[in-house]
XYZ file of C-alpha atoms in Angstrom:
376
model
C -11.336 -15.322 45.328
C -10.580 -15.842 41.646
C -12.334 -19.216 41.754
C -15.468 -17.576 43.156
C -15.377 -14.968 40.390
C -15.111 -17.694 37.747
C -18.054 -19.575 39.226
C -20.102 -16.373 39.325
C -19.273 -15.570 35.701
C -20.118 -19.060 34.500
C -23.379 -18.985 36.437
C -24.309 -15.816 34.588
C -23.209 -17.279 31.259
C -25.234 -20.444 31.728
C -28.271 -18.465 32.765
C -27.732 -16.351 29.651
C -27.733 -19.492 27.510
C -30.918 -20.693 29.130
C -32.684 -17.360 28.773
C -31.388 -16.075 25.479
C -30.857 -18.934 23.051
C -33.912 -19.982 21.107
C -33.093 -23.569 20.135
C -35.971 -23.821 17.712
C -34.963 -20.510 16.136
C -38.536 -19.255 16.491
C -39.540 -15.819 17.758
C -37.440 -13.012 19.209
C -34.831 -13.331 21.948
C -36.243 -12.128 25.243
C -34.615 -9.010 26.644
C -32.213 -10.171 29.365
C -29.376 -8.832 31.462
C -26.133 -10.783 31.789
C -22.689 -9.551 32.816
C -24.265 -6.091 33.240
C -25.304 -5.941 29.588
C -28.826 -5.435 28.304
C -29.537 -7.472 25.174
C -30.793 -6.431 22.710
C -29.001 -3.154 23.344
C -31.399 -0.953 21.426
C -34.182 -0.845 18.871
C -32.329 0.440 15.808
C -32.221 -1.513 12.552
C -28.773 -2.881 13.330
C -29.997 -4.114 16.729
C -32.447 -6.353 14.881
C -29.574 -7.702 12.784
C -27.481 -8.277 15.896
C -30.404 -10.050 17.544
C -30.749 -12.358 14.542
C -27.005 -13.102 14.653
C -27.385 -14.142 18.297
C -30.250 -16.474 17.365
C -28.438 -17.987 14.386
C -24.928 -18.213 15.758
C -25.065 -17.974 19.562
C -22.738 -14.947 19.493
C -23.860 -11.773 21.284
C -22.537 -8.554 19.757
C -22.117 -5.898 22.448
C -21.258 -2.275 21.735
C -22.675 -0.322 24.688
C -21.290 0.038 28.216
C -18.147 -2.033 27.592
C -15.378 -1.050 30.021
C -12.152 -2.380 31.544
C -14.161 -4.695 33.803
C -15.225 -6.686 30.759
C -12.121 -6.266 28.598
C -9.740 -7.607 31.262
C -11.618 -10.835 31.950
C -9.083 -13.499 31.007
C -8.403 -17.200 31.510
C -5.428 -16.339 33.757
C -5.030 -13.844 36.575
C -3.328 -10.669 35.232
C -0.289 -9.251 37.020
C 0.090 -5.627 38.023
C 2.250 -4.677 35.031
C 0.038 -6.229 32.355
C -2.286 -4.147 30.160
C -5.513 -2.774 31.555
C -7.673 -2.466 28.482
C -9.836 0.602 28.036
C -12.044 1.756 25.167
C -14.722 4.192 24.035
C -18.196 3.581 22.649
C -18.765 3.584 18.877
C -21.211 5.993 17.273
C -24.215 4.811 15.286
C -22.270 5.356 12.057
C -19.342 3.366 13.433
C -21.544 0.396 14.310
C -22.586 0.048 10.677
C -18.910 -0.158 9.649
C -18.167 -2.816 12.245
C -21.269 -4.832 11.506
C -20.594 -4.974 7.770
C -17.127 -6.407 8.403
C -18.538 -8.985 10.807
C -21.220 -10.114 8.360
C -18.997 -10.088 5.262
C -15.792 -11.612 6.578
C -16.516 -13.444 9.831
C -19.985 -14.918 9.449
C -19.676 -14.946 5.680
C -16.808 -17.445 5.956
C -18.711 -19.862 8.230
C -21.723 -22.144 7.927
C -24.403 -21.622 10.573
C -25.731 -25.151 10.013
C -22.448 -26.623 11.309
C -21.880 -26.814 15.037
C -18.100 -26.849 14.533
C -18.321 -23.453 12.870
C -20.442 -22.047 15.673
C -17.956 -23.321 18.245
C -15.253 -21.168 16.661
C -17.125 -18.013 17.645
C -16.927 -16.295 21.036
C -19.896 -15.910 23.342
C -19.463 -12.120 23.166
C -18.062 -9.944 20.404
C -17.331 -6.442 21.682
C -17.338 -3.666 19.077
C -15.439 -0.756 20.628
C -13.398 2.255 19.594
C -9.849 3.092 20.714
C -9.063 -0.156 22.513
C -5.790 0.542 24.277
C -3.751 -0.097 27.368
C -4.626 2.153 30.285
C -2.147 0.758 32.814
C 0.841 3.123 33.240
C 2.846 0.255 34.785
C 2.645 -2.054 31.781
C 5.155 -2.266 28.966
C 2.597 -1.561 26.232
C 1.116 1.521 27.907
C -0.205 3.870 25.183
C 2.163 2.363 22.619
C -0.332 0.591 20.443
C -3.962 0.279 19.546
C -5.329 -3.270 19.765
C -7.416 -3.887 16.681
C -8.421 -7.497 17.247
C -8.277 -9.186 20.652
C -9.001 -12.905 21.067
C -7.526 -13.804 24.462
C -10.557 -12.905 26.562
C -12.398 -15.176 28.956
C -15.341 -15.717 26.631
C -15.111 -12.806 24.220
C -13.344 -11.261 21.271
C -13.134 -7.539 20.628
C -12.813 -5.613 17.390
C -11.678 -2.020 17.551
C -10.737 0.904 15.343
C -9.518 4.311 16.379
C -11.668 7.399 15.965
C -9.173 8.667 13.395
C -9.359 5.464 11.323
C -13.130 5.577 11.294
C -13.247 9.300 10.502
C -10.940 9.000 7.483
C -12.314 5.663 6.327
C -10.727 2.266 6.855
C -7.755 1.662 4.588
C -7.535 -1.452 2.392
C -4.730 -2.694 4.668
C -6.966 -2.483 7.747
C -9.900 -4.169 6.017
C -7.614 -6.891 4.663
C -6.196 -7.543 8.132
C -9.659 -7.873 9.644
C -10.984 -10.023 6.782
C -8.070 -12.453 7.063
C -8.175 -12.543 10.861
C -11.868 -13.395 10.692
C -11.786 -15.923 7.841
C -8.511 -17.814 8.148
C -9.075 -19.608 11.507
C -12.151 -21.357 10.137
C -10.238 -22.513 7.068
C -7.392 -23.769 9.221
C -9.755 -25.733 11.448
C -11.373 -27.447 8.476
C -7.989 -28.686 7.242
C -6.788 -29.715 10.695
C -9.960 -31.769 11.262
C -9.595 -33.207 7.739
C -12.992 -31.926 6.682
C -11.080 -30.235 3.869
C -8.400 -32.122 1.970
C -5.117 -30.863 0.555
C -5.203 -30.400 -3.204
C -4.242 -33.519 -5.195
C -0.744 -33.167 -6.614
C 0.371 -30.510 -4.134
C 2.479 -32.870 -2.010
C 4.403 -34.080 -5.060
C 5.579 -30.593 -6.048
C 8.177 -30.290 -3.271
C 10.728 -32.390 -1.393
C 9.725 -32.314 2.288
C 12.508 -34.595 3.557
C 15.838 -33.058 2.533
C 17.090 -30.332 4.869
C 16.755 -26.758 3.614
C 18.884 -23.631 3.920
C 17.779 -20.132 4.882
C 19.393 -18.354 1.940
C 22.375 -18.673 -0.374
C 25.473 -16.537 0.059
C 28.242 -17.320 -2.425
C 31.910 -16.806 -1.577
C 32.041 -14.146 -4.281
C 29.139 -12.184 -2.822
C 30.495 -12.603 0.690
C 33.885 -11.182 -0.353
C 32.185 -8.121 -1.832
C 30.542 -7.443 1.522
C 33.653 -8.382 3.521
C 36.651 -7.334 1.403
C 39.130 -7.318 4.291
C 38.274 -10.685 5.829
C 40.301 -13.797 4.932
C 38.457 -16.495 2.988
C 38.678 -19.054 5.795
C 36.075 -17.051 7.747
C 33.643 -18.145 5.035
C 35.110 -21.574 4.304
C 35.293 -22.676 7.944
C 31.700 -21.555 8.664
C 32.841 -18.837 11.040
C 30.759 -15.979 9.623
C 28.509 -17.904 7.217
C 26.983 -21.196 8.293
C 26.344 -24.208 6.098
C 22.605 -23.461 6.025
C 23.463 -20.315 4.035
C 25.961 -21.840 1.585
C 23.929 -24.428 -0.324
C 22.549 -22.975 -3.592
C 20.395 -26.022 -4.356
C 18.655 -26.233 -0.999
C 18.055 -22.601 -0.111
C 14.366 -22.714 0.791
C 13.166 -20.537 -2.097
C 15.218 -22.564 -4.584
C 13.429 -25.654 -3.300
C 10.009 -24.146 -3.991
C 9.065 -22.832 -0.562
C 7.562 -19.349 -0.447
C 8.343 -16.717 2.155
C 6.519 -17.651 5.336
C 3.574 -15.477 6.355
C 2.457 -15.662 9.957
C -1.181 -16.012 10.934
C -1.183 -12.229 11.201
C -0.448 -12.325 7.433
C 2.884 -10.561 7.873
C 6.254 -11.995 6.739
C 8.103 -14.002 9.385
C 11.753 -12.973 9.410
C 12.825 -13.562 13.006
C 11.780 -16.167 15.591
C 13.041 -16.361 19.172
C 16.025 -14.187 18.363
C 17.051 -16.243 15.325
C 17.054 -14.678 11.872
C 15.056 -16.943 9.558
C 14.981 -14.811 6.377
C 11.446 -16.118 5.917
C 12.464 -19.792 5.737
C 9.927 -22.322 7.045
C 10.939 -23.268 10.579
C 8.709 -26.352 10.400
C 11.206 -27.881 7.937
C 14.572 -29.279 9.117
C 17.444 -26.913 8.349
C 20.961 -27.736 7.201
C 23.111 -27.941 10.324
C 26.338 -25.953 10.539
C 29.448 -27.820 11.684
C 32.182 -25.404 12.772
C 35.941 -25.855 12.596
C 35.920 -27.615 15.961
C 33.326 -30.183 14.898
C 30.529 -28.573 16.885
C 27.080 -28.841 15.299
C 24.903 -25.738 15.354
C 21.252 -25.836 14.332
C 19.990 -22.286 13.770
C 16.373 -23.391 13.279
C 14.255 -22.129 16.220
C 11.534 -24.627 15.219
C 9.456 -26.416 16.124
C 10.142 -28.718 13.186
C 7.122 -30.737 12.074
C 7.838 -34.376 12.866
C 6.038 -35.989 9.929
C 5.928 -35.371 6.204
C 2.141 -35.076 6.423
C 2.452 -32.234 8.948
C 4.999 -30.423 6.761
C 2.766 -30.663 3.708
C -0.129 -29.180 5.693
C 2.083 -26.355 6.991
C 3.159 -25.562 3.440
C -0.377 -25.734 2.079
C -1.714 -23.391 4.778
C 1.109 -20.947 4.096
C 0.216 -20.981 0.407
C -3.389 -20.220 1.376
C -2.143 -17.195 3.350
C 0.015 -16.211 0.361
C -2.999 -16.469 -1.959
C -5.089 -14.363 0.427
C -2.419 -11.653 0.436
C -0.782 -11.399 -2.993
C -2.316 -10.920 -6.419
C -1.074 -12.998 -9.391
C 0.847 -9.959 -10.607
C 2.536 -9.499 -7.245
C 3.475 -13.180 -7.007
C 5.184 -13.060 -10.390
C 7.005 -9.942 -9.262
C 8.179 -11.587 -6.041
C 9.120 -14.864 -7.747
C 10.203 -14.047 -11.312
C 10.886 -16.856 -13.756
C 12.595 -14.733 -16.423
C 15.932 -14.815 -14.594
C 19.306 -16.277 -15.551
C 19.887 -18.429 -12.456
C 18.349 -21.829 -13.358
C 18.145 -23.014 -9.732
C 16.218 -19.954 -8.562
C 14.117 -20.030 -11.712
C 13.014 -23.607 -10.962
C 12.200 -22.758 -7.348
C 10.189 -19.697 -8.316
C 8.234 -21.690 -10.882
C 7.300 -24.261 -8.233
C 6.058 -21.480 -5.942
C 3.958 -19.948 -8.715
C 2.544 -23.369 -9.643
C 1.610 -24.015 -6.009
C -0.045 -20.607 -5.784
C -2.111 -21.205 -8.915
C -3.072 -24.728 -7.824
C -4.230 -23.578 -4.370
C -6.423 -20.793 -5.770
C -7.972 -23.027 -8.439
C -8.520 -25.960 -6.079
C -10.108 -23.947 -3.246
C -12.533 -22.336 -5.680
C -13.518 -25.549 -7.451
C -13.562 -27.888 -4.433
C -15.004 -25.603 -1.739
C -16.247 -22.493 -3.569
C -13.791 -20.333 -1.608
C -12.344 -17.451 -3.572
C -8.991 -16.735 -1.913
C -8.266 -14.015 -4.457
C -11.018 -11.793 -3.043
C -8.864 -11.168 0.028
C -5.840 -10.097 -1.999
C -8.101 -7.908 -4.130
C -8.957 -5.838 -1.035
C -5.405 -4.494 -1.096
C -5.789 -3.365 -4.716
C -8.922 -1.305 -4.111
């Protein structure tokens, strides 16, 4: 049954391509119906803009008559306790808010003359309000609003709540959407080697020697554990070796706190506490009193130096898109007494400044504009 549904959907999609895409980019798109949607969906000014986006990019923006039938179309068959996505229709005023974000931060970060950029976009982009889980059997039922959804069969969806739209989108919301729209394209360009890593970046850090998560001295440990005997620390019982090396604690080595692709700090992975250390680097392995080796790194560790450099560079791009120069200097001060930490912080700041300067000069990409959203 599912196979028949897939064939039916793809038949409709292919017929949509044949009917709707104007390869020569001449003249209007004919009004068609596919997957129960009329396109164009109206005759307002923004409908003309949406129609032009479809012609230029091959992405159809849909904001009317979207329901759970469309939102739950996935590449795998959902189970009974998974979310059933529901939504409401945006108002005319809401559509203008959505469309500005799409033009500024999604399409504005891509090049419509490049097929690779077009391939990054979905066939449909649903603009809906109050996207949520309507299945009372699922674990996420009414617990969260889904702002940006990218796991659909051939669609993405962008959603804000009525309350968010009524009060005006906060800088944090706009920043999240801008980064979610723009970063994947940047990442793809580096992964395909269309973009190159900044000269000199790889030489700023040692990517071979194992790192630690943090540094806990015996003195500090005793302050926190005044009644425990010292051998609990010395024999790696309560503090592992990856937390007892002052020279190789990840920040001391010049690695910044890791931001995920949701642009939030990564502190825990698969039940392991990482303290923000890069899991793509090899960690110092703890050997306990019985000679048993324990590797706390949940990984996966990047196998080659080249892969590690790319991971670090992309994290610094996310850092630059999130933190202003003032905030970076606050997070990684250099006017401190500890010379090891001072050196590490200076490397992080130098990386940050290099990445911003290089991306602007080499590719005319201003990473700082994303961080500036949070200061508005």
